[in-house]
CSV table of C-alpha atoms and ligand atoms in Angstrom, one decimal:
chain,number,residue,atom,x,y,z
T,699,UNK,CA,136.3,-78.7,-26.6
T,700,UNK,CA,135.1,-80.6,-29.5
T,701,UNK,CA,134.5,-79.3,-33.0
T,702,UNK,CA,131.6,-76.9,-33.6
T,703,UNK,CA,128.4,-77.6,-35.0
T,704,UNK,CA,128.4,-76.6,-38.1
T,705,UNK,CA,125.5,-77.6,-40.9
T,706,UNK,CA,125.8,-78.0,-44.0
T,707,UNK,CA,125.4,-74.5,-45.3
T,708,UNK,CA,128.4,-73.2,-43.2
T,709,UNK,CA,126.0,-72.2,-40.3
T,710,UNK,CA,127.6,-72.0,-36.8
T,711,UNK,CA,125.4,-73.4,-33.8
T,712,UNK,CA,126.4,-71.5,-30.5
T,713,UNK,CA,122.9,-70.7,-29.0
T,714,UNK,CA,120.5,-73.1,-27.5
T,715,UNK,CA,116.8,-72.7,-26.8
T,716,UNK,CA,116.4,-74.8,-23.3
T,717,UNK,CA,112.5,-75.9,-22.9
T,718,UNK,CA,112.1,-76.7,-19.0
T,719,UNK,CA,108.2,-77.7,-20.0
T,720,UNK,CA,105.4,-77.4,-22.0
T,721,UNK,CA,102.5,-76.5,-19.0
T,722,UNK,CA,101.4,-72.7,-18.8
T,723,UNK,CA,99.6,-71.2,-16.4
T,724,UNK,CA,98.1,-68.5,-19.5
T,725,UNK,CA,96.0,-69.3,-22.3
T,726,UNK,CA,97.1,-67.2,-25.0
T,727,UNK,CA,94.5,-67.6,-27.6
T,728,UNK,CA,97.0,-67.6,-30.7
T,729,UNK,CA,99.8,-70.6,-28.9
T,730,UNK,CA,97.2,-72.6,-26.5
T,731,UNK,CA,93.7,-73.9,-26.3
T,732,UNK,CA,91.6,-72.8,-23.1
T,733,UNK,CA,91.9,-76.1,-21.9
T,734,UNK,CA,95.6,-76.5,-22.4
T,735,UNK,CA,97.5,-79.1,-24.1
T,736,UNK,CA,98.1,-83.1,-23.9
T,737,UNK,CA,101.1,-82.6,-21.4
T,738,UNK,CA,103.9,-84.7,-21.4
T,739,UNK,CA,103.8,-87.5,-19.0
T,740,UNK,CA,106.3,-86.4,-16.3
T,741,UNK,CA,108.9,-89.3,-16.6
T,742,UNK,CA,109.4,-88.2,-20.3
T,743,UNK,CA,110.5,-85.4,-18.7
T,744,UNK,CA,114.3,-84.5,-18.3
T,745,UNK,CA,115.3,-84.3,-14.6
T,746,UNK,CA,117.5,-81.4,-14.0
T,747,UNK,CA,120.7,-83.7,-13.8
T,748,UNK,CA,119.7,-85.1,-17.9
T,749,UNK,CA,118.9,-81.2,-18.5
T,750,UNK,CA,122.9,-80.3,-16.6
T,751,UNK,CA,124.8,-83.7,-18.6
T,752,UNK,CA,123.1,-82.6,-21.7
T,753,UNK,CA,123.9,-78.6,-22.1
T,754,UNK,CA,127.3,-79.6,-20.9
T,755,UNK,CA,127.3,-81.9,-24.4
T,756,UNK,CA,126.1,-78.9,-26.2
T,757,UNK,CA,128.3,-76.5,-24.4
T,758,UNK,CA,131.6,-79.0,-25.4
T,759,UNK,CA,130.3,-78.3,-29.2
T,760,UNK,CA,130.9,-74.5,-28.6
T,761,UNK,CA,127.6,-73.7,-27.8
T,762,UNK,CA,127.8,-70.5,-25.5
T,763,UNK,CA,124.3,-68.8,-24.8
T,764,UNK,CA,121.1,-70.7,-23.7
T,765,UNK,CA,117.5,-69.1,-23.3
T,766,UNK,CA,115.5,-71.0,-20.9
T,767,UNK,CA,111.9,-71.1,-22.0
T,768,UNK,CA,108.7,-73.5,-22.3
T,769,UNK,CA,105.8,-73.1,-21.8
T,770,UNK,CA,106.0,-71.4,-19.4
T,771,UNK,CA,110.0,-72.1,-17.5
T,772,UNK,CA,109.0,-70.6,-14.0
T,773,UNK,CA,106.4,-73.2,-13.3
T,774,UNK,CA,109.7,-75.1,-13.0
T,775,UNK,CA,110.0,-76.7,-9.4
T,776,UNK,CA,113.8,-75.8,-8.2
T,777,UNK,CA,114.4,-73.2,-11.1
T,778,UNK,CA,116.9,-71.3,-9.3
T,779,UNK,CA,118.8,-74.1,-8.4
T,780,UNK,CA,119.0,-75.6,-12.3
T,781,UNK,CA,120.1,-71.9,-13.1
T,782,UNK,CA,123.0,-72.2,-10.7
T,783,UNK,CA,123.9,-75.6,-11.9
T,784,UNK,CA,124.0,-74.3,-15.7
T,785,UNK,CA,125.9,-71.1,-15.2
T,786,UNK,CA,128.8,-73.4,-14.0
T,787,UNK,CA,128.7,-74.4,-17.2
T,788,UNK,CA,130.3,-71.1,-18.0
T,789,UNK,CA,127.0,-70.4,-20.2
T,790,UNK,CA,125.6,-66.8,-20.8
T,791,UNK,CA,121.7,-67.6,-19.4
T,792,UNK,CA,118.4,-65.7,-20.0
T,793,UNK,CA,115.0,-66.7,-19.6
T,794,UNK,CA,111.6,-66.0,-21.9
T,795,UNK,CA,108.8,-65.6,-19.2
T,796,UNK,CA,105.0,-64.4,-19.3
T,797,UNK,CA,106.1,-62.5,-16.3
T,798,UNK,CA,103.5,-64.0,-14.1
T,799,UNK,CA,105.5,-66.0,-11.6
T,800,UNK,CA,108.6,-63.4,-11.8
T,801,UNK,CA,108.2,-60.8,-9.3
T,802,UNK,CA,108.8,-64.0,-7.0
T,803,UNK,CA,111.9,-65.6,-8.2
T,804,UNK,CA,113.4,-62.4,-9.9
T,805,UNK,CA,116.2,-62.0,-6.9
T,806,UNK,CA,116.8,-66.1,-6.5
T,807,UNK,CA,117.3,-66.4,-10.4
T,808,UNK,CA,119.5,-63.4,-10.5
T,809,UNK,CA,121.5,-64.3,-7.7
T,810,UNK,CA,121.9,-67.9,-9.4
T,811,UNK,CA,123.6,-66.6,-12.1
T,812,UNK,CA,120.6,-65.2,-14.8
T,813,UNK,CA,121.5,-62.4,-16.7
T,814,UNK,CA,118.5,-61.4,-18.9
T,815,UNK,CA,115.0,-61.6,-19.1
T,816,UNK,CA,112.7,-61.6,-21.9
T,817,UNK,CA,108.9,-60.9,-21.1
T,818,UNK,CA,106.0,-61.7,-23.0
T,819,UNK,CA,103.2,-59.1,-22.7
T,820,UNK,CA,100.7,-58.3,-25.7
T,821,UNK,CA,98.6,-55.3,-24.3
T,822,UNK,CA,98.5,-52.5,-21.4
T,823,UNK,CA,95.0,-53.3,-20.9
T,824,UNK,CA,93.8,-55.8,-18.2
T,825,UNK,CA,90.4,-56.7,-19.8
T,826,UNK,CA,91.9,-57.3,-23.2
T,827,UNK,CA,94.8,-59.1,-21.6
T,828,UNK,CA,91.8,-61.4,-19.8
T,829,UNK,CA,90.6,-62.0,-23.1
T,830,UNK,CA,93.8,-62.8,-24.8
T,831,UNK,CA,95.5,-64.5,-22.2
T,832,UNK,CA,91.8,-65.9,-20.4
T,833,UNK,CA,93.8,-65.6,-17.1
T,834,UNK,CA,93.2,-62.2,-14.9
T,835,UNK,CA,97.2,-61.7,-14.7
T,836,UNK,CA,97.7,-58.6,-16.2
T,837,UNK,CA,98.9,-56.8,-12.6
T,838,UNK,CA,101.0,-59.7,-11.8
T,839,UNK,CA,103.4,-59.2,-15.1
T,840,UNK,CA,103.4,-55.6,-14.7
T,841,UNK,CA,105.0,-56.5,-11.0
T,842,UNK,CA,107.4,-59.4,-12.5
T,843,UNK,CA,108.5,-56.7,-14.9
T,844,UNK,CA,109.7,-54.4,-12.2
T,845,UNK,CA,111.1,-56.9,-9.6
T,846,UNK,CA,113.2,-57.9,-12.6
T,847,UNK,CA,114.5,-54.8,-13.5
T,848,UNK,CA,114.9,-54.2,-9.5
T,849,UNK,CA,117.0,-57.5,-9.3
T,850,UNK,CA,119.7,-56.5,-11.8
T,851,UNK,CA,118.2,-58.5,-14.6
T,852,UNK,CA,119.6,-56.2,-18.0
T,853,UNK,CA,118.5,-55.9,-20.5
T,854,UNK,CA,114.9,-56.4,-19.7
T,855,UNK,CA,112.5,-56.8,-23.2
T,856,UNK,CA,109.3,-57.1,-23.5
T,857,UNK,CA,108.0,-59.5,-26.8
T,858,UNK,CA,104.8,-58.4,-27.8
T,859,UNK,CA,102.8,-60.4,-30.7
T,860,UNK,CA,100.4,-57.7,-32.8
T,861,UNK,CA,97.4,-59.4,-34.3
T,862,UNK,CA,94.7,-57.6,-36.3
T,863,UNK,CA,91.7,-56.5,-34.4
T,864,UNK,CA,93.0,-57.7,-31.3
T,865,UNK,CA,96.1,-55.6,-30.0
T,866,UNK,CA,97.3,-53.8,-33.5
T,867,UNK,CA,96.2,-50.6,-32.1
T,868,UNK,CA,98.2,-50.3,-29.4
T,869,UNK,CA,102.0,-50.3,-30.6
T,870,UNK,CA,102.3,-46.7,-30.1
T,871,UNK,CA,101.1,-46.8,-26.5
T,872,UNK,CA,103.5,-50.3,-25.9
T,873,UNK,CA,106.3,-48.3,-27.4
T,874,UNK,CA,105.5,-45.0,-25.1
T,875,UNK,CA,105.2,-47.1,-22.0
T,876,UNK,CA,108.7,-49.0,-22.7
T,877,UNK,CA,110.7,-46.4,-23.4
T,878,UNK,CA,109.0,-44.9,-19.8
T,879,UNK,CA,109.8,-47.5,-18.0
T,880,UNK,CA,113.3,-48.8,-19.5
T,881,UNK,CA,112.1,-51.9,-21.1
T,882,UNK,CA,113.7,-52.7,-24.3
T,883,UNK,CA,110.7,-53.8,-26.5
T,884,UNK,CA,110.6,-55.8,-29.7
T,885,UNK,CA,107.7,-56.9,-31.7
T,886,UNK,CA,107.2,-60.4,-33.3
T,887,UNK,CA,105.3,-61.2,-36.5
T,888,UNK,CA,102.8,-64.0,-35.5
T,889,UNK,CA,104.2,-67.0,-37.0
T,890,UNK,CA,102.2,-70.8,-38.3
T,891,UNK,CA,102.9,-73.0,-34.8
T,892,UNK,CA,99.1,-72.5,-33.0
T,893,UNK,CA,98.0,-75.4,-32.4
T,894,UNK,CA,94.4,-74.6,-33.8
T,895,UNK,CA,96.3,-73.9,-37.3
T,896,UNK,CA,94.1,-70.7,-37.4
T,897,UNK,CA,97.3,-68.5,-38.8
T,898,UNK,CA,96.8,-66.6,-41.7
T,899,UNK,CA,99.5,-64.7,-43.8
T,900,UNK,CA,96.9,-62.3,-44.8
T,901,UNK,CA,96.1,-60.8,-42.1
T,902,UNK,CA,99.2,-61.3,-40.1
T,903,UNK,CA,100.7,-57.8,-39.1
T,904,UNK,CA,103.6,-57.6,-40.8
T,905,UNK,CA,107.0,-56.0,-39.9
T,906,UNK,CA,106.7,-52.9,-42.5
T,907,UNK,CA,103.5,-52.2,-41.1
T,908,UNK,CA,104.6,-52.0,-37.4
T,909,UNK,CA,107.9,-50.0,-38.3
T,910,UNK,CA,105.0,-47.6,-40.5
T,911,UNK,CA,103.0,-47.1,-37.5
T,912,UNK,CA,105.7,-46.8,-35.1
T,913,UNK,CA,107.2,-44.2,-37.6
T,914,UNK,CA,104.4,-41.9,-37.5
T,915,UNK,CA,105.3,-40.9,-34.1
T,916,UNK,CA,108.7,-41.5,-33.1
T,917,UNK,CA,112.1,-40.9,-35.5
T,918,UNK,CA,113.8,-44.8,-36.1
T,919,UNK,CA,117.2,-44.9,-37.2
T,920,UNK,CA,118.5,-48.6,-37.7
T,921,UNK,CA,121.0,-50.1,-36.1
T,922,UNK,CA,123.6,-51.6,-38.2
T,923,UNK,CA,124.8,-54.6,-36.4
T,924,UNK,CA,122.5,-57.6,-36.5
T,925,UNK,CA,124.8,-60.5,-37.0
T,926,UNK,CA,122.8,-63.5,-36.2
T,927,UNK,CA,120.3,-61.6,-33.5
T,928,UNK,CA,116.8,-62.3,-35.1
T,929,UNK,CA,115.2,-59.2,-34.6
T,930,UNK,CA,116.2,-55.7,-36.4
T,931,UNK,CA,117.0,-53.0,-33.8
T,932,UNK,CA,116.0,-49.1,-34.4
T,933,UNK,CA,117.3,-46.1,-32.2
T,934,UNK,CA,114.2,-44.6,-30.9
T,935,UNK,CA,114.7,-40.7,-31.5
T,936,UNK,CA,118.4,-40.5,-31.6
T,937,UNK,CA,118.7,-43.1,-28.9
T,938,UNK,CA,119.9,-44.3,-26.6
T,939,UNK,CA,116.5,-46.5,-26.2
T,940,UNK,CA,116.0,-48.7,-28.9
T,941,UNK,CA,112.8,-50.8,-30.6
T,942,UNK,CA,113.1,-54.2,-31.9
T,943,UNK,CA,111.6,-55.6,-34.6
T,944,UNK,CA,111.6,-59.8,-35.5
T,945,UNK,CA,109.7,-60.2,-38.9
T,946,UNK,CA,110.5,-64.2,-38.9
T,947,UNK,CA,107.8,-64.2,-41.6
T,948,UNK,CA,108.1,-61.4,-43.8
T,949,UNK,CA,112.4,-60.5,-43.3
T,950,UNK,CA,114.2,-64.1,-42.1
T,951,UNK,CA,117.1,-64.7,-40.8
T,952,UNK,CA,117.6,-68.3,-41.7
T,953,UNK,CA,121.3,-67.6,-43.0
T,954,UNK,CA,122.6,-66.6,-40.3
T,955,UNK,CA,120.6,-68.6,-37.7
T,956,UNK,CA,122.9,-69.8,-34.8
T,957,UNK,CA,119.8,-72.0,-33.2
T,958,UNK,CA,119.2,-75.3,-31.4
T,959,UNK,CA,116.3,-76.6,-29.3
T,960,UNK,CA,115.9,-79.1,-26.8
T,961,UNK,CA,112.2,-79.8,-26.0
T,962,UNK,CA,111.6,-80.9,-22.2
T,963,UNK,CA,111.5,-84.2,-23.5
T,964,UNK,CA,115.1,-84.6,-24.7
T,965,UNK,CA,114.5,-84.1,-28.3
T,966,UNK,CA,116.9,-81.8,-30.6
T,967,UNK,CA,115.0,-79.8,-33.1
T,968,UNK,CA,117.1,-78.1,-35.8
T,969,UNK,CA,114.7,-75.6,-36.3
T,970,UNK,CA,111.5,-74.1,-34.8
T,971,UNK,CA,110.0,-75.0,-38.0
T,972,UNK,CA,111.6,-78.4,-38.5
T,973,UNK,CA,109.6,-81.7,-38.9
T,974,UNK,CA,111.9,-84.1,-37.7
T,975,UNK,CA,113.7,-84.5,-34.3
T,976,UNK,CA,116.7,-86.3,-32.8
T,977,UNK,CA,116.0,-88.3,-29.4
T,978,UNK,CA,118.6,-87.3,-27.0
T,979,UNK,CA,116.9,-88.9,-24.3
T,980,UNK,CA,116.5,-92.5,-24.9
T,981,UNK,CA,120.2,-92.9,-25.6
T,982,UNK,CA,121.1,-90.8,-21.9
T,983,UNK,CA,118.5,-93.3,-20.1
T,984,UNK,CA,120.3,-96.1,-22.0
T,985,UNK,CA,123.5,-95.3,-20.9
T,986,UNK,CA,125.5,-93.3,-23.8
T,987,UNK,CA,128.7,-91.6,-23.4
T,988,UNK,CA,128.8,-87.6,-23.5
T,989,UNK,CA,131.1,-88.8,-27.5
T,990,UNK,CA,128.1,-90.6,-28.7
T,991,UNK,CA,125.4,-87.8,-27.7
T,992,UNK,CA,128.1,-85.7,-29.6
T,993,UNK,CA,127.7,-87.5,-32.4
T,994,UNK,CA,123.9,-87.8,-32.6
T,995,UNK,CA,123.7,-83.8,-32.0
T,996,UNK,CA,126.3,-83.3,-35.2
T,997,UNK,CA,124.2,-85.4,-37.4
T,998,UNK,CA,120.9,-83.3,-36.1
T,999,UNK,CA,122.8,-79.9,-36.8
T,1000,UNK,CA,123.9,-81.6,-40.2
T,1001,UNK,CA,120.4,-82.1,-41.4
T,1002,UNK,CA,119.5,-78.4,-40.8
T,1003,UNK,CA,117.6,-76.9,-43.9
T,1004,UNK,CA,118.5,-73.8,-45.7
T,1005,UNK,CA,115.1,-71.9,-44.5
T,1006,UNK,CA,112.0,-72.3,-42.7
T,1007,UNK,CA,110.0,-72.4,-45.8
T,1008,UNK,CA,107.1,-70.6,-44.9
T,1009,UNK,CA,104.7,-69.2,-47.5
T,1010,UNK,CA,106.8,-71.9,-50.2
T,1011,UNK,CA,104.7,-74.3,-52.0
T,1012,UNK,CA,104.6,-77.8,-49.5
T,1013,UNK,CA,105.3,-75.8,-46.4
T,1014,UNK,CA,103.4,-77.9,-43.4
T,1015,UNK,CA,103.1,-76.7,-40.1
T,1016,UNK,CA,105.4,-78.9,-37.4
T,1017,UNK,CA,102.8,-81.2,-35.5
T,1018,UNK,CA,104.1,-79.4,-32.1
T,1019,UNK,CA,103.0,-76.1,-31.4
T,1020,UNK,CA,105.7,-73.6,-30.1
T,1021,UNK,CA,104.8,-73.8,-26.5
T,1022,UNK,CA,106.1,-77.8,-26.8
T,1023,UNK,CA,109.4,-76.9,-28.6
T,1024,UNK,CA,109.8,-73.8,-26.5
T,1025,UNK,CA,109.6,-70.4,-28.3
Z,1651,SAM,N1,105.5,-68.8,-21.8
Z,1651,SAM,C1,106.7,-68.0,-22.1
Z,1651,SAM,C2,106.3,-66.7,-22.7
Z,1651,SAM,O1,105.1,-66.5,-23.1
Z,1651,SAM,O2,107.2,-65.9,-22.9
Z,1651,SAM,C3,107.7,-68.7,-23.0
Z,1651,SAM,C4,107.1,-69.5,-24.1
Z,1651,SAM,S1,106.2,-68.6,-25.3
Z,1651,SAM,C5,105.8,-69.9,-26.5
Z,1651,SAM,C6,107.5,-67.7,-26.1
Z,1651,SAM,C7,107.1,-66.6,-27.0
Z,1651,SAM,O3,106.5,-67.1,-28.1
Z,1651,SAM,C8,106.1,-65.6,-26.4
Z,1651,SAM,O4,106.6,-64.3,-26.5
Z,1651,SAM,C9,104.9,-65.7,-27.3
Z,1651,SAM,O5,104.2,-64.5,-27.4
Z,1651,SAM,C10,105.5,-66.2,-28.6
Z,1651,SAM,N2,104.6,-66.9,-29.4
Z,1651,SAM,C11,103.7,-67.9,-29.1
Z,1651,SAM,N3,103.1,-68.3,-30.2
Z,1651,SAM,C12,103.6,-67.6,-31.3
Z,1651,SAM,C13,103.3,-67.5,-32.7
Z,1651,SAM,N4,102.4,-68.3,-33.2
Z,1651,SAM,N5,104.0,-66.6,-33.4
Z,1651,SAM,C14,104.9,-65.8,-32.8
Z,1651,SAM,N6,105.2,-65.8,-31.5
Z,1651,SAM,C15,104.5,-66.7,-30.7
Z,1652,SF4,FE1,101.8,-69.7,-22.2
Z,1652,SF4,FE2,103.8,-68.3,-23.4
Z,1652,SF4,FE3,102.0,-69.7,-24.8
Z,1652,SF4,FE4,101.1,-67.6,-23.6
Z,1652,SF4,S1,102.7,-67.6,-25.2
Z,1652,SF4,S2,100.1,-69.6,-23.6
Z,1652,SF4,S3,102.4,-67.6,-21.8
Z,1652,SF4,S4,103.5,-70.6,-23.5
């Protein structure tokens, strides 16, 4: 193995955020508009054996967990079979999903080696997911949940984005139906990447907020260990079930971020919230050796900044949204 990637603040990179492309088949009204996005032209897409020779670079730096994700990574043709390929790599996989596409491929991508799942579902309620989502999917995640938790997938968690007037009434009921079914859920403050720049700090719901509503009808107890896991975990009533909480705005975890991203387009991002990125795939295509694409992902990991910045005077908004860098 080679060195690690270290930065220049001491930070360890072991975990990788894999996007396999930046089409959805949703609309979520805070990440896309309703009539999607520029795409990326497929040949500027990785192929699976680029995706395979490149996390096998990453994985010689001591990276260790990947987290497939996209847009949305089950419209991937062949995803099973890129799965398999990775977990020779020896990699701990999961997968961030809207759930849609899962009750499908649940069995193939555990049998290939998948581990976890993460599912993205912002209300229990079909026509408000319509409106949210402007696709009439709401049954189909529901079904993707529970053919993943039926195909061994564990833990299964459910990410769930609160936003004023739209969904922030309904944590109690999200947490209620969780704990009922055996999903592990975790809440995520709304961050600055939608493409229509329509974020506001104001009236983002914050994470003292949800932990004060979610208060009121259940007893949280935090759990101590966090290490470099993003969100803050709380036993539900004496446990065992726990609630998650990621307040990337309001509580960050730059310090101890362990994070890379490859976009489906080859390019190393540092940081969700990062304006430059490092072109990976223009050096594969031109023949470089696995040493010199070590050497242009140590100087990427180099340039990592101390935070993300948000809410500090100069703080501009990366020109991709997060469903191009993958969330
Ligand atoms: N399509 C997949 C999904 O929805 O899970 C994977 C990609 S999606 C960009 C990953 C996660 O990012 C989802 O849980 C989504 O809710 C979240 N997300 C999108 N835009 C966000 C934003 N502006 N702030 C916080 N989370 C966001
Ligand atoms: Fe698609 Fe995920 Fe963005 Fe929703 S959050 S539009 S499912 S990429």
């Amino acid at each position: 193995m080679r060195a690690p990637l270290v930065d220049g603040f001491g930070r360890v990179h072991t975990d990788l955020r894999l996007s396999l492309t930046d089409r959805c088949n949703l609309r979520c009204t805070y990440c896309m508009p309703a009539e999607g996005l520029d795409w990326l032209p497929r040949p500027q897409l990785l192929t699976d054996d680029e995706l395979v020779r490149l996390v096998g670079v990453f994985a010689s730096l001591g990276v260790r967990t990947v987290r497939l994700t996209g847009g949305e990574p089950l419209l991937r043709r062949g995803l099973p079979g890129l799965v398999a390929r990775l977990s020779e790599l020896g990699l701990a996989l999961s997968l961030t999903t809207n759930g849609v596409g899962l009750e499908r491929q649940a069995e193939a991508l555990r049998a290939a080696g998948l581990r976890r799942v993460n599912v993205s579902l912002d209300t229990l309620r079909p026509d408000r997911f319509l409106e949210l989502t402007l696709r009439d999917r709401h049954a189909d995640v529901l079904r993707g949940l529970a053919a993943a938790r039926a195909a061994g997938l564990a833990p299964v968690k459910v990410n769930t984005v609160l936003m004023r007037g739209v969904n922030d009434d309904e944590a109690p009921e999200l947490l209620d139906w969780a704990l009922e079914h055996g999903y592990a859920l975790r809440f995520i403050e709304q961050m600055p990447l939608d493409p229509q720049h329509g974020w506001d700090r104001g009236t983002m719901v914050d994470a003292d907020e949800i932990l004060a509503v979610l208060g009121r009808t259940h007893a949280l107890t935090p759990v101590e260990v966090r290490g470099s896991a993003p969100a803050e975990e709380f036993l539900v009533d004496g446990g065992p079930a726990t609630v998650g909480v990621v307040g990337s705005v309001t509580r960050p975890f730059c310090g101890s971020c362990d994070r890379l991203r490859l976009t489906a387009d080859g390019q190393v991002r540092n940081c969700l919230f990062a304006r430059d990125e490092s072109d990976l795939r223009a050096p594969l295509r031109e023949g470089a050796s696995d040493d010199e694409l070590a050497d242009r992902l140590r100087l990427a990991v180099a340039g990592k900044k101390k935070g993300h910045g948000i809410g500090e005077p100069g703080f501009v908004q990366p020109d991709r949204p997060m469903s191009a860098i993958g969330g």
